[in-house]
Coordinates of C-alpha atoms in Angstrom, one line a residue:
Chain H
M175 CA 0.0 0.0 0.0
K176 CA 1.3 3.4 -1.0
V177 CA 0.6 5.0 2.4
K178 CA 2.5 2.3 4.2
K179 CA 5.4 2.8 1.8
L180 CA 5.2 6.5 2.4
L181 CA 5.3 6.1 6.2
K182 CA 8.2 3.7 5.9
R183 CA 10.0 6.2 3.6
L184 CA 9.5 8.9 6.2
K185 CA 11.0 6.8 8.9
I186 CA 14.0 5.9 6.7
E187 CA 14.5 9.6 6.0
F188 CA 14.4 10.3 9.7
I189 CA 17.0 7.6 10.4
K190 CA 19.2 9.1 7.7
V191 CA 19.1 12.5 9.3
N192 CA 19.9 11.0 12.7
L193 CA 22.7 8.9 11.3
I194 CA 24.3 12.2 10.3
Q195 CA 23.6 13.6 13.8
S196 CA 24.9 10.6 15.6
S197 CA 28.1 10.5 13.4
L198 CA 28.8 14.2 14.3
D199 CA 28.1 13.6 17.9
S200 CA 30.4 10.5 17.9
L201 CA 33.2 12.4 16.1
L202 CA 32.9 15.2 18.7
F203 CA 33.1 12.7 21.5
F204 CA 36.2 11.1 20.0
L205 CA 38.0 14.4 19.4
F206 CA 37.1 15.8 22.8
S207 CA 38.1 12.7 24.7
N208 CA 41.3 12.4 22.7
L209 CA 42.2 16.0 23.4
I210 CA 41.5 15.7 27.1
F211 CA 43.6 12.6 27.4
F212 CA 46.4 14.2 25.5
L213 CA 46.4 17.4 27.5
F214 CA 46.4 15.6 30.8
S215 CA 48.7 12.8 29.6
V216 CA 46.2 10.2 30.5
Q217 CA 46.9 6.7 29.3
I218 CA 43.7 4.6 29.6
T219 CA 45.6 1.3 29.7
A220 CA 49.1 0.3 29.0
S221 CA 47.9 -2.6 26.8
F222 CA 46.5 -0.5 24.0
E223 CA 47.0 2.8 22.5
N224 CA 44.4 5.5 23.6
Y225 CA 43.0 5.8 20.1
V226 CA 42.1 2.1 20.0
I227 CA 40.2 2.4 23.2
L228 CA 38.6 5.7 22.2
G229 CA 37.6 4.1 18.8
V230 CA 35.8 1.3 20.6
L231 CA 34.1 3.8 23.0
T232 CA 33.1 6.0 20.2
S233 CA 31.5 3.1 18.3
I234 CA 29.5 2.2 21.4
F235 CA 28.5 5.9 21.8
F236 CA 27.5 6.1 18.2
L237 CA 25.3 3.0 18.4
G238 CA 23.7 4.1 21.6
D239 CA 23.1 7.6 20.4
L240 CA 21.6 6.4 17.1
F241 CA 19.4 3.9 18.9
Y242 CA 18.1 6.6 21.3
R243 CA 17.4 9.0 18.4
I244 CA 15.5 6.4 16.4
R245 CA 13.4 5.5 19.4
T246 CA 12.3 9.1 19.6
Y247 CA 10.8 8.9 16.1
H248 CA 7.2 10.1 15.8
L249 CA 5.3 11.4 12.8
E250 CA 4.6 14.7 14.5
I251 CA 8.1 15.7 13.6
Y252 CA 7.1 15.9 9.9
E253 CA 3.8 17.6 10.8
E254 CA 5.7 20.3 12.7
K255 CA 7.9 21.0 9.7
N256 CA 5.2 20.6 7.1
P257 CA 2.1 22.4 8.4
E258 CA 0.1 21.3 5.4
L259 CA 0.3 17.8 6.7
R260 CA -0.7 18.6 10.2
E261 CA -3.0 15.8 11.6
V262 CA -3.1 14.2 8.1
L263 CA -0.1 12.0 8.7
R264 CA -1.2 10.9 12.1
T265 CA -4.7 10.2 10.9
A266 CA -3.4 8.1 7.9
R267 CA -1.1 6.2 10.2
D268 CA -3.9 5.4 12.7
N269 CA -6.3 4.3 9.9
L270 CA -4.1 2.3 7.6
D271 CA -6.5 -0.7 7.9
K272 CA -9.5 1.3 6.8
N273 CA -10.7 0.7 3.2
N274 CA -13.6 3.1 2.6
T275 CA -14.3 6.1 0.4
V276 CA -13.3 8.9 2.8
S277 CA -10.2 7.1 4.1
Q278 CA -9.1 6.4 0.5
A279 CA -9.6 10.1 -0.3
L280 CA -7.4 10.9 2.7
F281 CA -4.7 8.5 1.5
D282 CA -4.8 9.9 -2.1
E283 CA -4.5 13.4 -0.8
L284 CA -1.6 12.5 1.5
I285 CA 0.3 10.8 -1.3
E286 CA -0.2 13.9 -3.4
R287 CA 1.0 16.3 -0.7
A288 CA 3.8 14.0 0.6
R289 CA 5.7 14.3 -2.7
S290 CA 7.2 17.5 -1.4
I291 CA 8.4 15.9 1.8
T292 CA 12.1 15.2 2.0
S293 CA 14.5 14.7 4.8
E294 CA 15.6 18.3 4.3
S295 CA 12.5 19.5 6.1
I296 CA 13.6 17.8 9.3
I297 CA 17.3 18.4 9.1
P298 CA 18.2 20.7 12.0
S299 CA 20.6 22.7 9.8
R300 CA 21.6 25.2 12.5
E301 CA 22.5 22.4 14.9
I302 CA 24.5 20.5 12.3
I303 CA 26.4 23.6 11.3
Q304 CA 27.2 24.3 14.9
K305 CA 28.5 20.8 15.4
I306 CA 30.6 20.9 12.2
V307 CA 32.2 24.2 13.4
L308 CA 32.8 22.6 16.8
I309 CA 34.4 19.6 15.1
G310 CA 36.7 21.9 13.1
F311 CA 37.6 23.8 16.3
M312 CA 38.4 20.5 18.1
C313 CA 40.6 19.4 15.2
F314 CA 42.4 22.6 15.3
L315 CA 43.0 22.3 19.0
T316 CA 44.2 18.7 18.6
V317 CA 46.6 19.5 15.9
G318 CA 47.8 22.6 17.6
S319 CA 48.4 20.9 21.0
G320 CA 50.3 18.1 19.2
L321 CA 52.5 20.5 17.3
I322 CA 53.6 22.6 20.3
N323 CA 53.5 19.5 22.5
F324 CA 51.4 21.4 25.1
Q325 CA 50.3 19.3 28.0
I326 CA 48.7 20.5 31.2
L327 CA 49.9 17.5 33.2
D328 CA 52.9 15.6 32.0
T329 CA 52.6 12.2 33.7
D330 CA 53.0 8.8 32.3
S331 CA 50.3 6.9 34.1
S332 CA 47.6 4.6 32.9
L333 CA 44.0 4.8 34.2
V334 CA 43.5 1.0 33.8
P335 CA 46.0 -1.7 34.8
E336 CA 47.6 -3.6 31.9
L337 CA 44.9 -5.8 30.5
S338 CA 46.6 -9.3 30.5
G339 CA 49.7 -10.4 32.4
G340 CA 51.3 -6.9 32.3
E341 CA 52.7 -5.2 35.2
G342 CA 50.4 -3.1 37.3
E343 CA 50.6 0.4 38.5
D344 CA 52.3 -0.7 41.7
N345 CA 55.0 -2.6 39.9
R346 CA 55.5 0.3 37.6
S347 CA 55.9 2.9 40.2
E348 CA 58.2 0.6 42.2
R349 CA 60.4 0.3 39.1
V350 CA 60.4 4.1 38.7
N351 CA 61.4 4.7 42.3
T352 CA 64.3 2.2 42.2
S353 CA 65.7 3.3 38.9
N354 CA 68.0 5.9 40.3
S355 CA 69.9 3.6 42.6
D356 CA 70.1 1.0 39.8
L357 CA 71.8 3.5 37.6
L358 CA 74.6 3.7 40.1
N359 CA 75.1 0.1 39.9
G360 CA 77.5 -0.5 37.0
S361 CA 76.8 -4.2 36.8
D362 CA 73.1 -3.5 36.4
V363 CA 73.8 -1.2 33.5
M364 CA 76.6 -2.9 31.8
G365 CA 76.0 -6.4 32.9
E366 CA 78.3 -8.5 34.9
P367 CA 82.0 -8.1 33.7
E368 CA 83.2 -11.0 31.8
E369 CA 86.7 -12.3 32.0
I370 CA 88.1 -11.9 28.6
N371 CA 90.9 -14.2 27.6
V372 CA 93.4 -12.1 25.9
E373 CA 96.4 -14.3 26.3
S374 CA 96.1 -15.8 22.9
R375 CA 95.8 -12.7 20.9
E376 CA 97.4 -9.3 20.5
L377 CA 95.6 -6.1 19.7
N378 CA 97.8 -3.5 18.2
F379 CA 96.3 -0.1 17.3
D380 CA 97.7 3.3 16.4
I381 CA 96.3 6.6 17.5
S382 CA 97.5 9.5 15.6
G383 CA 97.8 12.8 17.3
S384 CA 100.1 15.5 18.6
G385 CA 101.0 17.1 21.8
E386 CA 103.1 16.4 24.7
S387 CA 103.0 13.6 27.0
E388 CA 104.0 13.4 30.5
T389 CA 106.4 10.9 31.8
S390 CA 104.4 8.2 33.5
D391 CA 104.7 4.6 34.6
Y392 CA 102.4 3.3 31.9
S393 CA 104.0 1.3 29.2
F394 CA 103.6 3.0 25.9
E395 CA 105.8 4.7 23.5
A396 CA 105.1 8.1 22.0
S397 CA 106.4 9.3 18.7
S398 CA 106.2 12.6 17.1
E399 CA 103.7 11.4 14.6
G400 CA 101.3 9.8 17.0
L401 CA 100.8 7.5 19.8
T402 CA 101.4 3.9 19.4
F403 CA 99.9 1.6 21.9
E404 CA 101.3 -1.8 22.2
S405 CA 99.4 -4.5 23.8
L406 CA 100.8 -6.2 26.7
D407 CA 101.1 -9.9 26.4
G408 CA 98.6 -11.2 28.7
G409 CA 99.3 -8.6 31.3
S410 CA 99.3 -9.2 35.0
E411 CA 96.3 -9.9 37.2
E412 CA 96.9 -6.5 38.7
N413 CA 96.6 -4.8 35.3
R414 CA 93.4 -6.5 34.4
R415 CA 91.9 -5.5 37.7
L416 CA 92.9 -1.9 37.1
V417 CA 91.4 -1.9 33.7
K418 CA 88.1 -3.2 35.0
E419 CA 88.1 -0.7 37.9
Y420 CA 88.7 2.2 35.6
S421 CA 86.1 1.1 33.1
L422 CA 83.5 1.0 35.8
A423 CA 84.6 4.3 37.3
I424 CA 84.3 5.9 33.8
K425 CA 80.8 4.5 33.4
N426 CA 79.7 5.6 36.7
F427 CA 81.2 9.0 36.1
E428 CA 79.2 9.4 32.9
Chain X
M63 CA -4.7 4.1 -9.6
G64 CA -7.3 1.3 -9.9
V65 CA -10.8 1.6 -11.2
G66 CA -12.2 1.2 -7.7
T67 CA -10.0 4.0 -6.4
V68 CA -11.1 6.3 -9.2
D69 CA -14.8 5.4 -8.5
R70 CA -14.3 6.2 -4.8
A71 CA -12.5 9.4 -5.5
S72 CA -15.4 10.6 -7.7
K73 CA -17.9 9.6 -5.0
Y74 CA -16.0 11.6 -2.5
D75 CA -15.9 14.6 -4.9
K76 CA -19.7 14.3 -5.4
L77 CA -20.2 14.2 -1.6
T78 CA -18.2 17.4 -1.0
K79 CA -20.0 19.1 -3.9
K80 CA -23.4 18.3 -2.4
I81 CA -22.4 19.6 1.0
T82 CA -21.3 22.9 -0.6
D83 CA -24.6 23.0 -2.5
I84 CA -26.6 22.5 0.7
K85 CA -24.9 25.4 2.4
E86 CA -25.4 27.6 -0.6
E87 CA -29.1 26.8 -0.9
V88 CA -29.7 27.4 2.9
S89 CA -28.0 30.7 2.7
K90 CA -30.5 31.9 0.1
V91 CA -33.1 32.1 2.9
M92 CA -31.2 32.3 6.1
V93 CA -29.1 35.3 7.1
G94 CA -26.4 34.8 9.6
Q95 CA -26.8 32.0 12.2
D96 CA -24.0 30.2 10.3
E97 CA -22.9 28.3 13.4
A98 CA -26.4 27.1 14.2
I99 CA -27.0 26.1 10.7
E100 CA -23.8 24.2 10.6
Q101 CA -24.6 22.4 13.9
V102 CA -28.0 21.4 12.5
L103 CA -26.4 20.0 9.4
V104 CA -23.9 18.2 11.6
S105 CA -26.7 16.7 13.5
I106 CA -28.5 15.6 10.3
L107 CA -25.3 13.9 9.1
C108 CA -24.9 12.2 12.4
D109 CA -28.6 11.1 12.5
G110 CA -29.0 12.9 15.7
N111 CA -31.7 15.0 17.3
I112 CA -31.4 18.6 18.4
L113 CA -32.5 20.7 21.3
L114 CA -32.8 24.3 20.0
E115 CA -32.7 27.1 22.5
S116 CA -33.6 30.5 21.4
N117 CA -35.9 33.4 22.1
P118 CA -39.0 33.7 20.0
G119 CA -38.7 35.2 16.5
M120 CA -35.3 34.0 15.8
G121 CA -36.2 32.1 12.7
K122 CA -36.1 28.5 14.1
T123 CA -39.0 27.3 12.0
M124 CA -37.7 29.0 8.9
M125 CA -34.3 27.5 9.4
V126 CA -35.6 23.9 9.9
R127 CA -38.1 24.2 7.1
T128 CA -35.4 25.5 4.7
I129 CA -32.9 22.8 5.6
S130 CA -35.6 20.0 5.2
N131 CA -36.5 21.3 1.8
V132 CA -32.9 21.4 0.6
V133 CA -32.1 17.9 1.9
G134 CA -35.3 16.5 0.5
L135 CA -37.1 15.7 3.7
D136 CA -40.7 15.9 4.7
F137 CA -41.2 18.6 7.3
S138 CA -43.7 18.6 10.1
R139 CA -44.2 20.9 13.0
I140 CA -45.8 20.2 16.4
Q141 CA -46.6 23.0 18.8
S142 CA -46.4 21.6 22.4
T143 CA -49.1 22.6 24.9
P144 CA -49.9 21.2 28.3
D145 CA -53.0 19.5 26.9
L146 CA -51.1 17.9 24.0
M147 CA -51.7 14.1 24.2
P148 CA -49.3 11.5 22.9
S149 CA -51.9 10.3 20.4
D150 CA -51.9 13.9 18.9
I151 CA -48.4 13.3 17.9
T152 CA -48.2 9.6 17.2
G153 CA -51.6 9.2 15.6
T154 CA -54.5 7.0 16.6
H155 CA -56.7 4.2 15.4
I156 CA -59.9 5.4 13.9
I157 CA -63.0 3.6 12.6
E158 CA -63.1 3.4 8.9
E159 CA -66.2 2.3 7.1
S160 CA -66.0 0.7 3.7
D161 CA -67.9 -1.7 1.5
Q162 CA -66.3 -4.6 3.3
G163 CA -67.4 -3.4 6.6
T164 CA -66.1 -1.4 9.5
D165 CA -62.5 -1.6 10.6
F166 CA -60.0 0.2 12.7
V167 CA -57.2 1.8 10.7
F168 CA -54.2 3.7 11.9
Q169 CA -54.3 7.4 11.2
K170 CA -50.7 8.6 11.2
G171 CA -49.8 11.6 13.4
P172 CA -47.4 14.4 12.6
I173 CA -44.5 12.4 13.9
F174 CA -44.6 10.4 10.6
A175 CA -42.3 12.8 8.7
N176 CA -38.6 13.0 8.2
M177 CA -37.9 16.2 10.0
I178 CA -40.0 17.2 13.0
L179 CA -39.9 20.5 14.8
V180 CA -41.4 20.3 18.2
D181 CA -41.9 23.8 19.5
E182 CA -41.5 24.4 23.2
I183 CA -41.2 20.8 24.2
N184 CA -41.0 21.7 27.8
R185 CA -44.7 22.8 27.7
A186 CA -45.8 19.3 26.9
T187 CA -46.6 16.9 29.7
P188 CA -44.0 14.3 30.7
K189 CA -46.2 11.6 29.1
T190 CA -46.2 13.4 25.8
Q191 CA -42.5 14.1 26.1
S192 CA -41.9 10.3 26.6
A193 CA -43.7 9.5 23.4
L194 CA -41.5 11.9 21.6
L195 CA -38.4 10.5 23.2
E196 CA -39.4 7.0 22.3
A197 CA -39.6 8.2 18.7
M198 CA -36.2 9.8 18.9
E199 CA -34.5 6.8 20.4
E200 CA -36.3 3.8 18.9
K201 CA -37.3 5.4 15.6
Q202 CA -40.8 4.0 16.2
V203 CA -44.0 4.8 18.0
T204 CA -46.3 2.6 19.9
V205 CA -50.0 3.0 19.7
G206 CA -52.1 0.7 21.7
N207 CA -50.2 -2.5 21.6
Q208 CA -48.8 -2.0 18.2
S209 CA -45.5 -0.4 17.2
Y210 CA -45.0 1.5 13.9
D211 CA -41.7 2.3 12.4
L212 CA -41.0 5.9 11.6
N213 CA -39.8 7.2 8.3
E214 CA -36.1 7.0 7.5
P215 CA -34.2 9.3 7.9
F216 CA -35.9 10.8 11.0
F217 CA -34.8 13.9 12.8
L218 CA -36.5 15.7 15.7
M219 CA -35.7 19.2 16.7
A220 CA -37.2 20.4 19.9
T221 CA -37.1 24.0 21.0
Q222 CA -37.1 25.4 24.5
N223 CA -37.9 29.0 25.3
P224 CA -35.2 30.1 27.8
I225 CA -37.3 33.0 29.1
E226 CA -40.6 31.6 30.2
Q227 CA -40.4 28.8 32.7
E228 CA -43.8 29.0 34.3
G229 CA -46.1 26.1 33.6
T230 CA -43.4 24.1 32.0
Y231 CA -42.1 20.6 32.5
P232 CA -38.4 20.8 32.1
L233 CA -36.8 17.8 30.5
P234 CA -35.1 15.5 33.0
E235 CA -31.3 15.0 32.6
A236 CA -31.7 11.4 31.3
Q237 CA -34.0 12.6 28.6
R238 CA -31.8 15.6 27.7
D239 CA -29.0 13.1 27.1
R240 CA -30.9 11.7 24.2
F241 CA -30.5 14.9 22.2
M242 CA -27.3 14.8 20.4
M243 CA -26.7 18.5 20.8
K244 CA -28.1 21.7 22.1
V245 CA -27.9 24.5 19.6
K246 CA -28.2 28.1 20.7
L247 CA -29.5 30.8 18.4
D248 CA -28.0 34.2 19.1
Y249 CA -29.4 37.5 18.1
P250 CA -28.0 38.7 14.8
D251 CA -25.7 41.7 14.6
T252 CA -26.8 45.0 13.1
K253 CA -25.6 44.2 9.6
E254 CA -27.3 40.8 9.6
E255 CA -30.5 42.2 11.0
R256 CA -30.6 44.9 8.3
R257 CA -30.2 42.2 5.7
I258 CA -33.0 40.1 7.3
V259 CA -35.3 43.2 7.3
D260 CA -34.5 43.9 3.7
R261 CA -35.0 40.3 2.6
F262 CA -38.3 39.8 4.2
T263 CA -40.0 43.2 3.8
T264 CA -39.6 43.8 0.1
E265 CA -41.7 40.9 -1.1
L266 CA -45.2 39.8 0.0
E267 CA -44.1 36.3 0.3
F268 CA -40.4 35.7 0.3
N269 CA -40.1 32.2 -1.2
P270 CA -36.9 31.7 -3.2
D271 CA -36.5 28.8 -5.5
L272 CA -34.6 26.2 -3.5
K273 CA -32.9 23.4 -5.2
K274 CA -33.5 20.0 -3.6
V275 CA -29.9 18.8 -3.3
L276 CA -30.5 15.5 -1.7
S277 CA -33.0 12.7 -1.5
G278 CA -33.8 10.7 1.6
Q279 CA -31.6 7.8 0.3
S280 CA -28.7 9.9 -0.6
L281 CA -28.9 11.5 2.8
I282 CA -28.6 8.1 4.4
R283 CA -25.6 7.4 2.2
M284 CA -24.1 10.7 3.4
Q285 CA -24.6 9.5 7.0
E286 CA -22.6 6.4 6.1
F287 CA -19.9 8.6 4.7
T288 CA -19.8 10.6 7.9
R289 CA -19.0 7.5 9.9
E290 CA -16.2 6.7 7.5
V291 CA -14.3 9.9 8.1
P292 CA -11.0 8.8 9.7
I293 CA -9.8 10.2 13.0
A294 CA -6.4 10.0 14.6
D295 CA -6.1 8.1 17.8
D296 CA -4.9 11.1 19.8
I297 CA -7.7 13.3 18.6
R298 CA -10.2 10.6 19.5
D299 CA -8.6 10.4 22.9
R300 CA -8.9 14.1 23.3
A301 CA -12.6 13.9 22.7
I302 CA -12.9 11.1 25.3
L303 CA -10.8 13.0 27.8
T304 CA -12.9 16.1 27.3
V305 CA -16.0 14.2 28.2
Q306 CA -14.3 12.4 31.1
N307 CA -13.1 15.6 32.6
T308 CA -16.7 16.8 32.9
R309 CA -17.2 13.9 35.4
R310 CA -14.4 15.1 37.7
N311 CA -14.9 18.8 37.5
K312 CA -15.5 20.5 40.8
D313 CA -17.9 23.0 39.3
L314 CA -20.2 20.2 38.1
D315 CA -22.7 18.1 40.0
Y316 CA -22.7 15.5 37.3
G317 CA -20.9 15.1 34.0
A318 CA -21.6 13.7 30.6
S319 CA -22.2 10.0 29.8
P320 CA -20.2 7.8 27.4
R321 CA -22.9 8.5 24.9
A322 CA -21.5 12.0 24.8
S323 CA -18.1 10.7 23.9
M324 CA -19.5 8.8 21.0
Q325 CA -21.5 11.7 19.8
L326 CA -18.6 14.2 20.2
V327 CA -16.4 12.0 17.9
L328 CA -19.3 11.6 15.4
A329 CA -20.1 15.3 15.4
A330 CA -16.4 16.0 14.8
K331 CA -16.4 13.7 11.8
A332 CA -19.5 15.4 10.4
K333 CA -17.9 18.8 11.0
A334 CA -14.8 17.8 9.1
L335 CA -16.9 16.6 6.2
L336 CA -18.8 19.9 6.2
E337 CA -15.5 21.8 6.2
G338 CA -14.5 19.8 3.2
R339 CA -11.8 17.8 5.0
N340 CA -11.3 14.0 4.8
H341 CA -10.0 13.7 8.3
V342 CA -11.0 15.0 11.8
S343 CA -9.0 17.9 13.2
T344 CA -8.6 18.8 16.8
S345 CA -10.5 22.0 16.1
D346 CA -13.5 19.9 15.0
V347 CA -13.6 18.3 18.4
D348 CA -13.1 21.6 20.2
E349 CA -15.8 23.3 18.2
M350 CA -18.3 20.5 18.7
A351 CA -17.6 20.1 22.5
K352 CA -20.0 22.9 23.6
P353 CA -23.1 21.9 21.7
I354 CA -22.6 18.3 22.5
L355 CA -21.9 18.8 26.3
R356 CA -23.7 21.9 27.4
H357 CA -27.0 20.1 28.1
R358 CA -25.4 17.0 29.6
I359 CA -23.7 18.6 32.5
G360 CA -25.1 20.0 35.7
L361 CA -23.6 23.0 37.3
S362 CA -23.0 22.9 41.1
F363 CA -24.7 25.5 43.3
Q364 CA -21.3 27.2 43.9
A365 CA -20.7 27.5 40.1
E366 CA -24.1 28.9 39.5
K367 CA -23.6 31.3 42.4
E368 CA -20.4 32.5 40.7
G369 CA -22.4 33.1 37.5
K370 CA -20.8 30.4 35.5
N371 CA -22.6 28.6 32.7
P372 CA -22.0 25.2 31.1
D373 CA -20.2 26.8 28.2
D374 CA -17.7 28.4 30.5
I375 CA -17.0 25.0 32.2
V376 CA -16.5 23.2 28.8
E377 CA -14.2 26.0 27.7
E378 CA -12.2 25.6 30.9
I379 CA -11.9 21.9 30.3
L380 CA -10.8 22.4 26.7
Q381 CA -8.2 25.0 27.8
S382 CA -6.8 22.6 30.4
L383 CA -6.1 19.8 27.9

């Protein structure tokens, strides 16, 4: 029946309009949340990047918003926007099962008048434009804050513990607190020193340079062209110990 | 578009054309009183009876006679008096002599017409009023132990004089409820009164050529069309709520019955048809609420003391919805 099709078409038009509205709302939700999380350096969870979580949340928001909007559908929306259809649409909807002369006249008239009805009549243009402007503004803020790396709070904490088998907030903070003392421990940074067997090989290297050298007890010869280091064959236990100590001292100093 | 649809569309067009013609023909005689005429036409389309309230000399008889001529109905007038007997209205058995012998035959009374105007019904005794009410409700009269069906369609319009109350038998509430609506005829304004004077004083007998727009059968068909007018659920509910609110209004001793709900919806349908619309509007319900409800509600003593009338209460109820 034509009127049934018409009423169905009107509902689809309504859904289309609200699809746009819900998309804009969801986009706003995403951009706003993303910006807030960035500005306050909030990490939702260590397991996933923020945008993944926000994407899921935005999808849920979109579906919920769209569902709510569709539930608010009523024909009076079209009647408000099309005064020539006031009470006609409702009457036709409530009398779809009638098959008599006057009802038929009503249906024919409705079909005739309804040709002019499009979703444009129920599009809240002003609201949509406002949302688009707001989205543009949010995009600008997002890009701007990213470029200048502006953050109100600069912390590296996650709101939700790592999702599976990850370390929790407690472990993480514990690690942060102990990191300074660990740095002082050369073995922790460099690993345990290994005993290198150098008895069976010789390493000769030349270092070119100029300058004066002071007389010292170290065994090397200096030439006017450069410094020539000669490896010691094996070296004594005392030398190896000294080399290790100096290496660690240099590391710690750095 | 199918053949059946085209056929129905042409039927609907004819219907609206006829309604327009009726209005035009009636306006050839009547000046002003548009609202009252419309309410009478609504009542005819709804197959309902009317209680007319007006002062003398307002053109009640002229109006009813004109409408009955235009819609092709037999017109009959009954003047009520305290000594009017039921048999004066319904008819009686008389002895008829013929070649075959003598026999009782039924002599039909003035009630056997399509449109009856009963003037000053409250002057008739309760017994006579009951005979009229049986005719209104059952569309039949009982004489002796025999019942006779009245002509179809059948309308009864009863008038009440609002000024003189002495020596009258006011209709009980239950009997007033049987009238579909109570129509009030107001005094015409100066412009209208001037036209009335001009129209009826320039000719010895003002009798314009009125076209008979309908026949009895086509009127019955129009009554069927009236019931077919679709109404939205929320508008129907508004009508029901209006009637229900008369039952809980503090200014009223008693409210309107469910019969009032039925008749308010029906009257709204007829009003829509008269307006040339194929659906009922909220305004139809609102405009019909006063004539449908004003004789069905009883004002409390307090409300009467405050000078309120039934129309004020109905208006308040409509405003509160």
